[in-house]
Coordinates of C-alpha atoms and ligand atoms in Angstrom, one line a residue:
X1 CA 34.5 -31.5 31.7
X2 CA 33.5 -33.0 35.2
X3 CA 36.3 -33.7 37.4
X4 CA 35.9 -35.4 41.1
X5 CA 37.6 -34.6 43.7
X6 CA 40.4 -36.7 43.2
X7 CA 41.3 -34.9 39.9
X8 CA 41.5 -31.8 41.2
X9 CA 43.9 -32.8 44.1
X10 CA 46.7 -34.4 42.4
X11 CA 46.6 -31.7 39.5
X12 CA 50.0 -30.4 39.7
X13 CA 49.3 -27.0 38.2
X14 CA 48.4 -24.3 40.5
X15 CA 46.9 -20.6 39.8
X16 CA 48.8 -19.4 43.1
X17 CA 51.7 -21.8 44.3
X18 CA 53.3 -21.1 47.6
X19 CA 57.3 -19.6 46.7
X20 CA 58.5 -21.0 49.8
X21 CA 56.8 -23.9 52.0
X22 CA 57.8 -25.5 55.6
X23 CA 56.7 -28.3 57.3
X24 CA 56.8 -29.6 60.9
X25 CA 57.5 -33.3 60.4
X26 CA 55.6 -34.9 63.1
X27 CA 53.8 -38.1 64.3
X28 CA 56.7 -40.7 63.1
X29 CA 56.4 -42.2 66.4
X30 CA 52.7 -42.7 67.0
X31 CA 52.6 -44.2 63.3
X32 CA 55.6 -46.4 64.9
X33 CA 53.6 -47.2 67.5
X34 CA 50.5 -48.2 65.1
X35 CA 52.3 -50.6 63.1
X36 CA 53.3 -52.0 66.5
X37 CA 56.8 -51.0 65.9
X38 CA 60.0 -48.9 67.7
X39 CA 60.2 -45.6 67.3
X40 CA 63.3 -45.6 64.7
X41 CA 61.1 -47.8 62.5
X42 CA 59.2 -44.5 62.4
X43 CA 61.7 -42.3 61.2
X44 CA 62.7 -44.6 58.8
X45 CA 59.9 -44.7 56.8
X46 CA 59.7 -40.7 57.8
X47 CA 62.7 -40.7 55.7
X48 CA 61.1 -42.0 52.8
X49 CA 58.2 -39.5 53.0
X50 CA 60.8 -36.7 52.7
X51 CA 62.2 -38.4 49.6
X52 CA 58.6 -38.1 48.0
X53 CA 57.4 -34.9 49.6
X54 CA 61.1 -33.2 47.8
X55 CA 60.3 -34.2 45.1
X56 CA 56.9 -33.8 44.3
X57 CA 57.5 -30.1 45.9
X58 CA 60.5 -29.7 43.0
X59 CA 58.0 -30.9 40.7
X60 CA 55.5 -28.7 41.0
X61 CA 57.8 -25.5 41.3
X62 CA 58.4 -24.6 45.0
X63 CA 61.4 -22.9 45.3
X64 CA 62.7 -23.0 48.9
X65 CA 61.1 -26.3 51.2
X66 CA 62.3 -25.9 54.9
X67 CA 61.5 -28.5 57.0
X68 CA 62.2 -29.0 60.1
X69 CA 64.0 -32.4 61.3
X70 CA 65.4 -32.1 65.0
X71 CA 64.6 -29.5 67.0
X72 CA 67.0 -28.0 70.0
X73 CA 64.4 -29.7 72.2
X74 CA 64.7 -33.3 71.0
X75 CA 67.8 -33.7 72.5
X76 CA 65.6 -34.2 75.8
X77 CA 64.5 -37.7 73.9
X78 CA 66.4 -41.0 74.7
X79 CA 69.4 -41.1 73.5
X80 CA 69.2 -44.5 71.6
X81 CA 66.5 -42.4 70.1
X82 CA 68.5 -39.8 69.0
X83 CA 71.5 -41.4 68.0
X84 CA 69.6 -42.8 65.6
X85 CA 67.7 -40.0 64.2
X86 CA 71.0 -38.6 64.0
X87 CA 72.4 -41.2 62.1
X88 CA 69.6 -41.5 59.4
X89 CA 70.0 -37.9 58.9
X90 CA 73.7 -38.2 57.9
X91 CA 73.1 -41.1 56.0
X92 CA 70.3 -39.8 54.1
X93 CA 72.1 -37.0 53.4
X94 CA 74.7 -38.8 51.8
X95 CA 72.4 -41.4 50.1
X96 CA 70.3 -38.4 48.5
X97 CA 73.2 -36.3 47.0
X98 CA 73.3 -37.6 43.6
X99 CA 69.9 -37.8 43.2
X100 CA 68.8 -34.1 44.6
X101 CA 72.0 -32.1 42.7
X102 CA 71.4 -34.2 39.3
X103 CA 67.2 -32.9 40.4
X104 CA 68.4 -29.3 40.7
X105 CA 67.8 -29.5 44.4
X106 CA 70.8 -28.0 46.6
X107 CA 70.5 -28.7 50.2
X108 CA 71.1 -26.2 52.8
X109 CA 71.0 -26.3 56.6
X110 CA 69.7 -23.9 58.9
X111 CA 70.6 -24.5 63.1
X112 CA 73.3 -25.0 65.6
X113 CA 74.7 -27.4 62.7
X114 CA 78.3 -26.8 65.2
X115 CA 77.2 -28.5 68.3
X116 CA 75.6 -32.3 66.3
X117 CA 77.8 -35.3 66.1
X118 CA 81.0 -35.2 63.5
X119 CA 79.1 -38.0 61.4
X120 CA 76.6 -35.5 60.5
X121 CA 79.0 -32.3 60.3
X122 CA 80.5 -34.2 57.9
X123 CA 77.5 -35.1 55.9
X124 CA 76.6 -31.3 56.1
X125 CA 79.9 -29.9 54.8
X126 CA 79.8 -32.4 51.6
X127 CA 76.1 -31.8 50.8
X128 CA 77.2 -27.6 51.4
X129 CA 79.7 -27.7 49.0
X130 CA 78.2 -28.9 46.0
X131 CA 77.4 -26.0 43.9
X132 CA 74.5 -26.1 41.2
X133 CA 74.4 -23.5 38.3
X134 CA 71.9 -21.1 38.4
X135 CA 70.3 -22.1 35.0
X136 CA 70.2 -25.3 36.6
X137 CA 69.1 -24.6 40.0
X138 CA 65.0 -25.7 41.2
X139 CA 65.1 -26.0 44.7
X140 CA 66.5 -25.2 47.8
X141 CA 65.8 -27.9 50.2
X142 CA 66.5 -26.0 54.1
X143 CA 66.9 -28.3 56.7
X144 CA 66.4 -27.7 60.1
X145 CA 68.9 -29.4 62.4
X146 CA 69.9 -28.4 65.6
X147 CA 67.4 -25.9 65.3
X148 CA 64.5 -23.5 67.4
X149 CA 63.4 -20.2 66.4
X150 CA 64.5 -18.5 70.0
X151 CA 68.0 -19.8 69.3
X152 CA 68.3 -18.4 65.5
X153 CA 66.8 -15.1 67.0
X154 CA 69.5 -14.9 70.1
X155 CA 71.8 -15.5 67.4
X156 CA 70.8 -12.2 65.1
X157 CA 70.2 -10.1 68.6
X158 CA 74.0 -10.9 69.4
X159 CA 75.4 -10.1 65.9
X160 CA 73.2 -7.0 66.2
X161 CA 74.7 -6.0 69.2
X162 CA 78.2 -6.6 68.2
X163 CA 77.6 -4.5 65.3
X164 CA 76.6 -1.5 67.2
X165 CA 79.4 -2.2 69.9
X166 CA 81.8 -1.9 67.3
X167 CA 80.5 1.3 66.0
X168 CA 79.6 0.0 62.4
X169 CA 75.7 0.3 63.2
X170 CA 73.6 2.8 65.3
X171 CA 70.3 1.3 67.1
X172 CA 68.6 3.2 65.0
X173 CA 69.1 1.7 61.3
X174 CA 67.8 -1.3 63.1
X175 CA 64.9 -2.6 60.8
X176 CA 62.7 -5.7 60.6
X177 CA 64.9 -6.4 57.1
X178 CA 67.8 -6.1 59.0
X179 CA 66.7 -8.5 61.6
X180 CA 65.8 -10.8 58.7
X181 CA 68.9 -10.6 56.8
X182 CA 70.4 -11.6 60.4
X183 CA 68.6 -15.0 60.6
X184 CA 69.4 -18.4 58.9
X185 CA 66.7 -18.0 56.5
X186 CA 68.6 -14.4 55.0
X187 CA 68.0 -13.9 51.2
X188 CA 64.8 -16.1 51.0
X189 CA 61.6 -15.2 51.1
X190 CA 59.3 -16.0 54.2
X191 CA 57.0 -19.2 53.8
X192 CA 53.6 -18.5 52.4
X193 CA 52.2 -21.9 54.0
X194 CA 53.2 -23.7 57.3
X195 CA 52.2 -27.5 56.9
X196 CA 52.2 -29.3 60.2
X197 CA 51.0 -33.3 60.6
X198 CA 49.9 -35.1 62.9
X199 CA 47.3 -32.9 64.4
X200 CA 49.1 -31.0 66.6
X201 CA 47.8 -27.3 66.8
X202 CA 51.7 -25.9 67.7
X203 CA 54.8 -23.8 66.1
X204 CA 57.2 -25.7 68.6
X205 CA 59.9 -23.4 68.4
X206 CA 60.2 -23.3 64.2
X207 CA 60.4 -20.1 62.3
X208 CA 58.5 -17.7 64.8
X209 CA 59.8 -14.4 62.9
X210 CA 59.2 -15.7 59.5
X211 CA 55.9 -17.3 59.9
X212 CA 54.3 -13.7 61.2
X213 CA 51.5 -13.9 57.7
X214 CA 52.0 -17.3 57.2
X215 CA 49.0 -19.9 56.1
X216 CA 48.6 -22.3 58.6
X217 CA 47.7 -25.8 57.5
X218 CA 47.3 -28.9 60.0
X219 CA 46.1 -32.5 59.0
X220 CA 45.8 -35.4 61.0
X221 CA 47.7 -37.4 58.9
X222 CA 51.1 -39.1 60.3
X223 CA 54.3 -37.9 58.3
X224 CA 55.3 -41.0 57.2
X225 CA 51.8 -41.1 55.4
X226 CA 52.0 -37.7 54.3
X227 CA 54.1 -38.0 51.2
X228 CA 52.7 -36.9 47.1
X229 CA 48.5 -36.6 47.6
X230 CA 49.4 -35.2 51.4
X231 CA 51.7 -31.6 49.8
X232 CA 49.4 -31.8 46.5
X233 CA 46.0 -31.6 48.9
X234 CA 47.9 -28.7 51.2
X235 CA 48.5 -26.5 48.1
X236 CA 45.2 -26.8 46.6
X237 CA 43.9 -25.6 50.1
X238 CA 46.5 -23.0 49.8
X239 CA 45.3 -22.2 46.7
X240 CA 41.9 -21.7 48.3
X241 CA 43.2 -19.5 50.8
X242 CA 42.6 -15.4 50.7
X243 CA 45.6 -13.1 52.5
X244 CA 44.8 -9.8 53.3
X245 CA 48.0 -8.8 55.4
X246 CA 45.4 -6.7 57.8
X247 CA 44.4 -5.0 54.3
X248 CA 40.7 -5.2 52.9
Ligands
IPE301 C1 58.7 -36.2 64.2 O1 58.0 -37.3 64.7 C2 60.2 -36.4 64.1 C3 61.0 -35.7 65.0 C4 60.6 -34.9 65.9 C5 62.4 -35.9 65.0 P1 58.0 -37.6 66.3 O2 59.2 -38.4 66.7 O3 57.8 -36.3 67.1 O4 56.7 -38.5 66.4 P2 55.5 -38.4 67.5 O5 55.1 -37.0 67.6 O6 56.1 -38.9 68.8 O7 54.4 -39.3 67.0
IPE302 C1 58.6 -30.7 66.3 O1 58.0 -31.9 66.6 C2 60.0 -30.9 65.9 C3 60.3 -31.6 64.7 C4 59.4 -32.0 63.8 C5 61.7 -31.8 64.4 P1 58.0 -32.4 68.2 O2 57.3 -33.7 68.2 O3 59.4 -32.4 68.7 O4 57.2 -31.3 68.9 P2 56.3 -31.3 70.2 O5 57.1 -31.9 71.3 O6 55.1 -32.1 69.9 O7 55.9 -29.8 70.4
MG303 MG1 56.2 -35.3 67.7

């Protein structure tokens, strides 16, 4: 059988499918700007390309998708800016719940969640509490709030510390699984493909101990264009992709 191109991205059956993915969201407000639009009108719609990038990702069979929504450096942004990214967050939140738990998809927050409006906390400690059976669980959707790599590593370092201050671990039992079991990301296993849009060439302060063997994949495209054909075309090319781990 001949298939074009076009068949063979938007198959949804893959020979080797990423466990765990995350994505840099990015380019919401240069896609603003192209429509001739504010910024918010940006992260509106980039609200809608996480609705169809979930589930397509559930779909397909990822297990854990962490992407990454407000960094500890966007609070250098407007605030009219942020007040309403924060705002969409909670309410999307909210909105989703039904849908994602009846999907199978249990949402889980990795970040200084403490320090973001009460709106939001509050959004956070609903969407935390609902509990899926294992049988019926697909999909743990992490999302980074609050959140930069340095921070979540300062964090572990201190916990470390206290550890060994109060006698219940010596420096040497320190391991890189211990470090990992000390970050936000503890119990899942490390992404096997970084997507970033927007054409930007950067890590930006996400997941710099977990993405150490990573595949790195960067489009062009703007994330609220991203959506199904953008995370179908980013696993084929995973697919496509050979991992030696500094092996032969
Ligand atoms: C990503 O889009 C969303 C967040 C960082 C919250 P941007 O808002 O960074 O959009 P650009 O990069 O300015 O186009
Ligand atoms: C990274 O995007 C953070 C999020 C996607 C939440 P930014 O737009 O904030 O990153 P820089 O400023 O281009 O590095
Ligand atoms: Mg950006």
């Amino acid at each position: 059988m001949i298939q074009n191109d076009n068949h063979i991205s938007s198959a949804t059956t893959f020979t080797n499918l990423p466990r765990h993915v995350a994505v840099i969201m990015d380019g919401n407000g240069r896609w603003a700007k192209g429509q001739g639009e504010e910024r918010l009108y940006g992260h509106r719609h980039g609200v809608d390309a996480v609705r169809e990038v979930v589930r397509t990702a559930a779909e397909v069979g990822i297990e854990y998708l962490t992407i990454y929504a407000f960094s500890t450096e966007n609070w250098g942004r407007p605030a009219a800016e942020v007040d309403g990214i924060m705002s969409l967050i909670a309410n999307a939140i909210l909105s989703e719940l039904d849908t994602l738990t009846g999907a199978g998809i249990r949402m889980r927050f990795i970040g200084d969640t403490g320090s973001l409006p009460e709106k939001l906390r509050h959004s956070i400690r609903i969407a935390e509490a609902v509990e899926i059976p294992a049988d019926k669980l697909r999909m743990t959707l992490n999302v980074a709030l609050n959140y930069s790599a340095r921070w979540e590593i300062t964090e572990a370092v201190k916990q470390i510390g206290g550890s060994i201050q109060q006698g219940r671990l010596q420096p040497g039992e320190i391991t890189p699984e211990l470090i990992s079991e000390h970050l936000a990301t503890r119990g899942m296993p490390d992404p096997e493909l970084l997507i970033r849009t927007s054409g930007e060439q950067r890590l930006s302060n996400f997941l710099l101990w977990q993405l150490s063997y990573t595949e790195l994949y960067f489009t062009d495209t703007l994330w609220p264009e991203f959506g199904r054909d953008g995370l179908l075309a980013a696993l084929h090319e995973y697919e496509r992709r050979e991992r030696r781990f500094g092996r032969l």
